[in-house]
Short mmCIF file of C-alpha atoms in Angstrom, two decimals:
data_model
loop_
_atom_site.label_atom_id
_atom_site.label_comp_id
_atom_site.label_asym_id
_atom_site.label_seq_id
_atom_site.Cartn_x
_atom_site.Cartn_y
_atom_site.Cartn_z
CA ASP A 1 34.70 -34.66 -51.15
CA THR A 2 32.20 -32.18 -52.57
CA GLY A 3 32.50 -33.10 -56.24
CA VAL A 4 29.98 -34.83 -58.50
CA SER A 5 29.42 -38.42 -57.46
CA GLN A 6 27.91 -41.24 -59.48
CA ASP A 7 26.69 -44.66 -58.48
CA PRO A 8 27.32 -47.40 -59.36
CA ARG A 9 30.72 -46.99 -60.94
CA HIS A 10 30.36 -50.24 -62.84
CA LYS A 11 27.30 -52.21 -63.86
CA ILE A 12 27.20 -55.48 -65.79
CA THR A 13 23.77 -56.63 -66.87
CA LYS A 14 22.12 -59.02 -69.26
CA ARG A 15 20.33 -57.80 -72.34
CA GLY A 16 16.72 -56.97 -71.59
CA GLN A 17 17.26 -55.96 -67.97
CA ASN A 18 16.61 -52.48 -66.59
CA VAL A 19 19.38 -50.42 -65.01
CA THR A 20 19.36 -47.18 -63.05
CA PHE A 21 22.22 -44.78 -62.42
CA ARG A 22 22.33 -42.07 -59.80
CA CYS A 23 24.13 -38.75 -59.86
CA ASP A 24 24.67 -36.36 -56.95
CA PRO A 25 25.81 -32.98 -58.29
CA ILE A 26 27.75 -30.28 -56.49
CA SER A 27 25.24 -28.89 -54.04
CA GLU A 28 24.92 -25.30 -55.25
CA HIS A 29 24.81 -26.22 -58.94
CA ASN A 30 21.46 -25.68 -60.61
CA ARG A 31 22.25 -27.48 -63.87
CA LEU A 32 22.74 -31.19 -64.27
CA TYR A 33 23.69 -32.98 -67.49
CA TRP A 34 23.85 -36.59 -68.62
CA TYR A 35 26.29 -37.59 -71.35
CA ARG A 36 27.20 -40.95 -72.85
CA GLN A 37 30.73 -41.74 -73.98
CA THR A 38 32.06 -44.69 -75.93
CA LEU A 39 35.71 -45.55 -76.53
CA GLY A 40 37.49 -43.04 -78.72
CA GLN A 41 34.57 -40.64 -78.83
CA GLY A 42 33.71 -37.43 -77.04
CA PRO A 43 30.80 -37.18 -74.61
CA GLU A 44 27.45 -37.37 -76.41
CA PHE A 45 24.66 -35.25 -74.94
CA LEU A 46 21.67 -37.13 -73.57
CA THR A 47 19.65 -34.70 -71.47
CA TYR A 48 19.90 -31.84 -69.01
CA PHE A 49 18.03 -30.26 -66.14
CA GLN A 50 17.81 -26.82 -64.69
CA ASN A 51 16.75 -27.40 -61.11
CA GLU A 52 14.01 -30.04 -61.39
CA ALA A 53 12.93 -29.15 -64.94
CA GLN A 54 14.18 -31.35 -67.79
CA LEU A 55 14.88 -28.77 -70.49
CA GLU A 56 16.10 -30.95 -73.34
CA LYS A 57 16.38 -34.59 -74.29
CA SER A 58 18.49 -35.71 -77.22
CA ARG A 59 16.57 -36.90 -80.27
CA LEU A 60 19.06 -39.76 -80.41
CA LEU A 61 17.68 -41.06 -77.14
CA SER A 62 15.10 -43.77 -77.47
CA ASP A 63 12.02 -44.07 -75.28
CA ARG A 64 13.87 -46.71 -73.26
CA PHE A 65 15.86 -43.93 -71.60
CA SER A 66 14.35 -41.73 -68.92
CA ALA A 67 15.86 -39.28 -66.47
CA GLU A 68 14.52 -37.50 -63.44
CA ARG A 69 15.66 -34.88 -60.99
CA PRO A 70 12.71 -34.85 -58.61
CA LYS A 71 13.80 -32.25 -56.08
CA GLY A 72 16.35 -30.41 -58.11
CA SER A 73 19.18 -32.16 -56.34
CA PHE A 74 20.21 -35.71 -57.30
CA SER A 75 19.23 -37.25 -60.62
CA THR A 76 18.58 -40.75 -61.90
CA LEU A 77 19.00 -42.15 -65.40
CA GLU A 78 17.08 -45.33 -66.14
CA ILE A 79 17.56 -47.55 -69.15
CA GLN A 80 14.82 -50.08 -69.76
CA ARG A 81 15.23 -53.31 -71.73
CA THR A 82 18.94 -52.78 -72.19
CA GLU A 83 20.61 -53.63 -75.49
CA GLN A 84 24.25 -54.37 -76.21
CA GLY A 85 24.53 -51.01 -77.96
CA ASP A 86 23.81 -49.31 -74.64
CA SER A 87 27.23 -50.39 -73.36
CA ALA A 88 29.09 -47.15 -72.64
CA MET A 89 30.28 -44.81 -69.92
CA TYR A 90 27.44 -42.64 -68.63
CA LEU A 91 28.78 -39.31 -67.40
CA CYS A 92 26.98 -36.87 -65.18
CA ALA A 93 28.07 -33.25 -64.94
CA SER A 94 26.84 -30.22 -63.07
CA SER A 95 27.32 -26.49 -63.39
CA LYS A 96 26.15 -23.17 -62.00
CA ARG A 97 25.63 -21.19 -65.14
CA GLU A 98 25.13 -17.51 -64.59
CA ALA A 99 26.17 -14.49 -66.62
CA ALA A 100 28.99 -13.79 -64.22
CA ASN A 101 30.79 -17.09 -64.53
CA THR A 102 31.96 -19.47 -67.20
CA GLY A 103 29.53 -22.23 -66.35
CA GLU A 104 32.17 -24.89 -66.72
CA LEU A 105 30.95 -28.43 -66.30
CA PHE A 106 32.21 -30.52 -63.42
CA PHE A 107 32.07 -34.19 -64.31
CA GLY A 108 31.59 -37.21 -62.14
CA GLU A 109 33.75 -40.30 -62.56
CA GLY A 110 31.05 -41.96 -64.64
CA SER A 111 29.05 -45.17 -64.51
CA ARG A 112 30.33 -47.82 -66.87
CA LEU A 113 27.61 -50.07 -68.27
CA THR A 114 28.32 -53.42 -69.90
CA VAL A 115 25.38 -55.23 -71.45
CA LEU A 116 26.02 -58.91 -72.14
CA GLY B 1 22.79 -27.77 -85.14
CA GLN B 2 26.24 -28.67 -83.90
CA ASN B 3 29.23 -29.83 -85.92
CA ILE B 4 32.60 -29.92 -84.18
CA ASP B 5 35.74 -31.23 -85.85
CA GLN B 6 39.16 -31.89 -84.39
CA PRO B 7 41.98 -34.25 -85.38
CA THR B 8 41.83 -37.77 -84.05
CA GLU B 9 45.43 -38.19 -82.93
CA MET B 10 48.65 -36.22 -82.51
CA THR B 11 52.08 -37.31 -81.34
CA ALA B 12 54.83 -35.08 -80.04
CA THR B 13 58.11 -35.27 -78.16
CA GLU B 14 58.58 -34.33 -74.53
CA GLY B 15 59.45 -30.63 -74.27
CA ALA B 16 57.93 -29.77 -77.65
CA ILE B 17 54.84 -27.74 -78.56
CA VAL B 18 51.61 -29.13 -79.98
CA GLN B 19 48.64 -27.23 -81.39
CA ILE B 20 45.24 -28.90 -81.50
CA ASN B 21 42.81 -27.29 -83.91
CA CYS B 22 39.04 -27.29 -83.61
CA THR B 23 36.44 -26.01 -86.04
CA TYR B 24 32.81 -25.66 -85.12
CA GLN B 25 29.49 -24.84 -86.69
CA THR B 26 27.15 -24.10 -83.82
CA SER B 27 23.89 -22.24 -84.07
CA GLY B 28 23.71 -19.55 -81.43
CA PHE B 29 27.36 -20.00 -80.48
CA ASN B 30 28.42 -18.40 -77.21
CA GLY B 31 31.82 -19.73 -76.20
CA LEU B 32 34.38 -22.49 -76.61
CA PHE B 33 35.65 -24.86 -73.92
CA TRP B 34 38.63 -27.19 -73.85
CA TYR B 35 38.69 -30.19 -71.55
CA GLN B 36 41.41 -32.75 -70.81
CA GLN B 37 40.52 -36.39 -70.28
CA HIS B 38 43.01 -39.02 -69.18
CA ALA B 39 42.20 -42.61 -70.06
CA GLY B 40 39.54 -44.01 -67.76
CA GLU B 41 38.93 -40.69 -66.03
CA ALA B 42 36.36 -37.91 -66.23
CA PRO B 43 37.01 -34.78 -68.35
CA THR B 44 38.48 -31.82 -66.48
CA PHE B 45 38.20 -28.16 -67.45
CA LEU B 46 41.18 -26.48 -69.12
CA SER B 47 40.00 -23.23 -70.68
CA TYR B 48 37.10 -21.14 -71.88
CA ASN B 49 37.09 -18.50 -74.65
CA VAL B 50 34.18 -16.23 -75.35
CA LEU B 51 36.03 -13.33 -77.01
CA ASP B 52 38.36 -13.49 -79.99
CA GLY B 53 42.01 -13.86 -79.12
CA LEU B 54 44.44 -15.82 -77.05
CA GLU B 55 43.96 -16.83 -73.42
CA GLU B 56 47.14 -18.00 -71.71
CA LYS B 57 47.19 -20.16 -68.61
CA GLY B 58 50.61 -21.51 -67.75
CA ARG B 59 51.79 -24.05 -70.32
CA PHE B 60 48.37 -24.13 -71.97
CA SER B 61 46.89 -21.42 -74.19
CA SER B 62 43.64 -21.32 -76.12
CA PHE B 63 42.68 -19.18 -79.08
CA LEU B 64 39.31 -18.33 -80.57
CA SER B 65 38.21 -16.73 -83.83
CA ARG B 66 34.44 -16.35 -83.81
CA SER B 67 34.25 -15.17 -87.41
CA LYS B 68 36.11 -18.26 -88.64
CA GLY B 69 34.48 -20.76 -86.29
CA TYR B 70 37.93 -21.83 -85.21
CA SER B 71 39.81 -22.48 -82.01
CA TYR B 72 43.07 -24.06 -81.04
CA LEU B 73 44.65 -25.34 -77.85
CA LEU B 74 48.39 -24.87 -77.58
CA LEU B 75 50.35 -27.11 -75.25
CA LYS B 76 53.90 -25.95 -74.55
CA GLU B 77 56.84 -27.69 -72.88
CA LEU B 78 55.09 -31.00 -73.19
CA GLN B 79 55.37 -33.44 -70.33
CA MET B 80 54.58 -37.15 -70.28
CA LYS B 81 51.58 -36.47 -68.06
CA ASP B 82 50.05 -34.40 -70.88
CA SER B 83 49.31 -37.62 -72.77
CA ALA B 84 45.50 -37.56 -72.81
CA SER B 85 42.47 -36.83 -74.94
CA TYR B 86 41.67 -33.14 -75.46
CA LEU B 87 38.03 -32.30 -76.03
CA CYS B 88 36.76 -29.21 -77.80
CA ALA B 89 33.24 -28.19 -76.74
CA ALA B 90 31.02 -25.45 -78.15
CA GLU B 91 28.57 -23.66 -75.90
CA ARG B 92 25.17 -22.69 -77.20
CA GLY B 93 24.19 -19.16 -76.26
CA TYR B 94 20.53 -19.32 -75.31
CA ASP B 95 20.83 -22.18 -72.82
CA TYR B 96 24.62 -22.68 -72.39
CA LYS B 97 24.46 -26.33 -73.40
CA LEU B 98 27.83 -27.88 -74.35
CA SER B 99 28.37 -30.12 -77.36
CA PHE B 100 31.65 -31.98 -77.57
CA GLY B 101 33.91 -32.98 -80.40
CA ALA B 102 35.24 -36.53 -80.62
CA GLY B 103 38.48 -35.57 -78.92
CA THR B 104 42.13 -35.51 -79.96
CA THR B 105 44.39 -38.11 -78.41
CA VAL B 106 47.81 -36.62 -77.74
CA THR B 107 50.69 -38.99 -77.13
CA VAL B 108 53.87 -37.54 -75.67
CA ARG B 109 57.02 -39.55 -76.34
CA ALA B 110 60.33 -39.33 -74.54
#
């Protein structure tokens, strides 16, 4: 399977703990996005990378959230000192945006976080 | 900024037609995407409009009016498997970032 993969698929943690999610995008895709989705809502933008450069981080994102894409391939999203409000599905998506194509996003299956 | 509005829910009968409207206010707008998301699954791409007009793809069609900040997704010959959330997403022109609406849950009844 050469799609976007995310790990872990499910994570249950206690409030105050740190969690890290990993995303492996489609290999030739230069853009990687992190979104957060709660029940009944659309994906909410968190941050995105072009290659290894983090180009934008949502102003809604607190300093407890950090993301990296060290070699322009896989990415990690870390949440420090988790709170119950962090419970959500964390979606990763990748694309190869060039003038000649639509740049559609390909989503992974998501990492579901439950904070107790 | 980004402001994307679409109805929360729609219900239709198998075999019927449903039109999901989306209005957007996006600075530097470039194009409009529609995604389908079944419960518990990741969104999947349906359509992309960058020019005004109708794009038809099988049972699904999407329309865009750039001057009105308006799009719709038309689902024809509805099937039970079309029951899902449909997400409207506006693409920003200078960096192609997508911002999503809250989604429209379509329920198809027999």
